[in-house]
Short mmCIF file of C-alpha atoms in Angstrom, two decimals:
data_model
loop_
_atom_site.label_atom_id
_atom_site.label_comp_id
_atom_site.label_asym_id
_atom_site.label_seq_id
_atom_site.Cartn_x
_atom_site.Cartn_y
_atom_site.Cartn_z
CA MET A 1 4.22 -10.36 -47.64
CA LYS A 2 7.41 -7.85 -47.47
CA LYS A 3 10.28 -9.16 -46.19
CA TYR A 4 12.69 -7.68 -43.33
CA LYS A 5 16.43 -8.31 -43.05
CA ASN A 6 16.86 -6.56 -39.75
CA HIS A 7 13.58 -8.35 -38.04
CA ILE A 8 14.05 -11.55 -37.35
CA VAL A 9 10.64 -14.21 -35.33
CA ILE A 10 10.27 -14.50 -32.24
CA THR A 11 10.11 -18.11 -31.09
CA PRO A 12 8.23 -19.68 -28.44
CA GLN A 13 11.24 -19.34 -26.88
CA MET A 14 12.63 -16.14 -27.38
CA HIS A 15 9.11 -15.22 -26.30
CA LYS A 16 9.06 -17.59 -22.79
CA ALA A 17 11.88 -15.26 -22.14
CA LEU A 18 10.61 -12.64 -22.53
CA LEU A 19 7.83 -13.31 -20.34
CA ASP A 20 10.07 -15.43 -17.60
CA GLN A 21 11.84 -11.07 -17.62
CA LYS A 22 9.51 -9.13 -16.99
CA ASN A 23 8.40 -12.05 -14.34
CA ARG A 24 11.81 -12.11 -12.69
CA THR A 25 12.02 -8.28 -13.00
CA GLY A 26 8.38 -7.34 -12.41
CA MET A 27 8.95 -4.79 -14.91
CA GLY A 28 6.30 -4.72 -17.99
CA ALA A 29 6.67 -2.16 -20.95
CA ILE A 30 5.88 0.93 -20.04
CA ALA A 31 8.92 0.60 -17.01
CA ILE A 32 11.55 -1.53 -18.81
CA TYR A 33 11.22 1.00 -21.75
CA LYS A 34 11.73 3.86 -18.95
CA TYR A 35 14.49 1.70 -17.10
CA MET A 36 16.65 1.85 -20.95
CA ASN A 37 15.55 5.65 -21.24
CA GLU A 38 17.00 6.11 -18.24
CA GLN A 39 20.31 3.93 -18.47
CA ASP A 40 20.62 5.15 -21.74
CA LEU A 41 19.87 2.70 -23.81
CA LEU A 42 17.19 3.03 -25.87
CA ARG A 43 19.90 4.84 -28.46
CA ARG A 44 21.29 1.82 -29.97
CA CYS A 45 17.70 0.76 -30.32
CA GLU A 46 16.17 1.84 -33.99
CA HIS A 47 12.65 1.71 -33.60
CA LEU A 48 11.89 0.62 -29.81
CA THR A 49 8.48 2.05 -28.63
CA VAL A 50 6.66 0.36 -25.35
CA GLN A 51 3.58 -0.95 -28.20
CA ARG A 52 6.36 -2.68 -29.33
CA ILE A 53 7.56 -3.76 -26.30
CA ASP A 54 3.96 -4.08 -25.23
CA SER A 55 3.45 -6.38 -28.41
CA TRP A 56 5.54 -8.64 -27.94
CA PHE A 57 5.18 -9.41 -24.95
CA THR A 58 0.99 -10.41 -25.85
CA LYS A 59 2.24 -12.28 -29.25
CA SER A 60 0.01 -9.11 -31.59
CA ALA A 61 3.65 -8.98 -33.12
CA GLN A 62 5.46 -11.71 -34.18
CA LYS A 63 8.91 -10.17 -36.44
CA ALA A 64 10.75 -8.23 -34.24
CA VAL A 65 13.54 -5.90 -35.28
CA GLU A 66 16.64 -8.09 -34.01
CA GLY A 67 18.42 -5.46 -32.33
CA ASP A 68 16.03 -3.68 -30.68
CA PHE A 69 14.13 -7.48 -29.42
CA ILE A 70 18.32 -8.32 -27.48
CA ALA A 71 18.47 -4.54 -26.95
CA VAL A 72 15.23 -5.08 -24.41
CA MET A 73 16.65 -8.44 -23.77
CA ASP A 74 19.69 -7.07 -22.79
CA ALA A 75 18.36 -5.04 -20.14
CA TYR A 76 15.99 -6.62 -18.25
CA LYS A 77 19.24 -9.55 -17.94
CA SER A 78 21.43 -6.31 -16.99
CA ILE A 79 18.75 -5.64 -13.63
CA THR A 80 20.83 -8.13 -10.36
CA LYS A 81 18.30 -9.23 -8.02
CA ALA A 82 19.95 -6.56 -5.68
CA GLU A 83 18.14 -3.30 -7.50
CA ILE A 84 14.56 -5.66 -7.87
CA LYS A 85 15.26 -5.82 -4.65
CA LEU A 86 15.40 -1.75 -3.20
CA ALA A 87 12.60 -1.20 -5.81
CA ILE A 88 13.85 -0.47 -9.02
CA PRO A 89 11.03 2.82 -10.07
CA ARG A 90 8.35 1.25 -11.93
CA CYS A 91 5.82 4.58 -13.20
CA GLY A 92 6.99 6.82 -11.02
CA ALA A 93 6.25 3.95 -7.72
CA LEU A 94 8.01 2.45 -5.64
CA ARG A 95 7.47 -0.75 -3.89
CA GLU A 96 7.23 -2.22 -0.28
CA ASP A 97 7.32 -6.13 0.34
CA VAL A 98 3.41 -7.10 2.22
CA THR A 99 4.41 -8.71 5.06
CA LEU A 100 2.51 -11.18 6.71
CA GLU A 101 2.10 -8.36 9.86
CA PHE A 102 0.58 -6.12 7.22
CA ILE A 103 -1.94 -8.65 6.38
CA ASN A 104 -3.08 -9.86 9.54
CA LYS A 105 -3.64 -5.52 11.00
CA LEU A 106 -5.97 -4.91 7.42
CA ASN A 107 -7.79 -8.08 7.52
CA GLN A 108 -8.35 -7.20 11.52
CA VAL A 109 -9.99 -4.14 10.22
CA PHE A 110 -12.64 -6.40 8.33
CA GLU A 111 -12.90 -7.94 10.41
CA LYS A 112 -13.67 -6.14 12.95
CA ARG A 113 -16.43 -3.87 11.22
CA PRO A 114 -18.14 -6.30 9.97
CA ASN A 115 -20.24 -3.35 7.91
CA PHE A 116 -16.81 -2.88 6.05
CA SER A 117 -16.44 -3.64 2.47
CA SER A 118 -13.34 -3.61 -0.05
CA LYS A 119 -16.40 -1.50 -2.16
CA LEU A 120 -17.11 0.70 0.90
CA LEU A 121 -13.03 1.75 0.97
CA LEU A 122 -11.85 2.44 -1.61
CA ARG A 123 -14.64 5.29 -2.05
CA HIS A 124 -12.56 6.67 0.16
CA LYS A 125 -11.60 10.22 -1.33
CA ASP A 126 -7.55 8.83 -1.20
CA ALA A 127 -8.03 5.60 -1.76
CA PRO A 128 -5.50 5.35 -5.27
CA ALA A 129 -7.26 4.44 -8.38
CA ASP A 130 -5.55 1.82 -9.72
CA LEU A 131 -6.12 0.13 -6.69
CA THR A 132 -8.86 -2.21 -7.24
CA VAL A 133 -11.21 -4.55 -5.10
CA THR A 134 -9.52 -6.95 -7.03
CA LYS A 135 -6.00 -5.95 -5.42
CA LEU A 136 -7.81 -5.45 -2.12
CA SER A 137 -8.79 -8.97 -2.03
CA ASN A 138 -5.74 -10.90 -3.35
CA ILE A 139 -3.33 -8.51 -0.50
CA ARG A 140 -6.12 -10.10 2.34
CA SER A 141 -5.25 -13.88 0.81
CA GLY A 142 -1.18 -13.30 0.28
CA ARG A 143 -1.16 -13.81 -2.44
CA THR A 144 0.10 -9.87 -3.65
CA LYS A 145 4.28 -9.40 -2.14
CA THR A 146 5.20 -6.27 -2.95
CA LEU A 147 2.66 -3.45 -3.33
CA PRO A 148 3.57 0.20 -4.74
CA LYS A 149 3.67 2.19 -1.89
CA ARG A 150 1.71 5.24 -2.47
CA HIS A 151 -1.42 1.89 -1.62
CA MET A 152 1.20 0.76 1.22
CA ASN A 153 0.15 4.07 2.85
CA PHE A 154 -3.34 4.32 2.49
CA LEU A 155 -3.91 0.57 3.13
CA GLU A 156 -1.44 2.38 6.22
CA LYS A 157 -3.32 4.81 7.28
CA VAL A 158 -6.76 2.78 6.94
CA ILE A 159 -5.32 0.28 9.30
CA SER A 160 -3.92 3.16 11.70
CA ALA A 161 -7.22 4.73 11.95
CA ASN A 162 -9.44 1.43 12.02
CA LEU A 163 -7.47 -0.11 14.93
CA GLN A 164 -7.76 2.82 17.40
CA LYS A 165 -10.61 2.81 17.35
#
């Protein structure tokens, strides 16, 4: 096995800290990489890629270039609660809070139309491709706290069109 002097072993504590930051910010590998690029933080990284960051999350990589790992952790730590609340751009989409009022209206649509199903809704020509039955179920049950703006816009159109009838 080759020994790299600038590599460190990703300990369980380091992995937990990384996942904690991911969960705190809601930013995965792509989003944090884009954020680092926008903030000009990638110039101090040697070999950082989205795939490398993702391999740290999944534990498929047990080692990392020390400077790269530290840079990612520093980037995560630099993101304040206010920035999260203001919806840091994530893969080109802003997020919005899912309110109880929104959930109730969405559930009214399903109650009002007994033959209306999640699968039927998602077949609509304007439905976002990444909005799934599971995500819709999580929204309706209140487990989902924020949504990409494009999902929210689509569902608000559905609510508006079906509750006016």
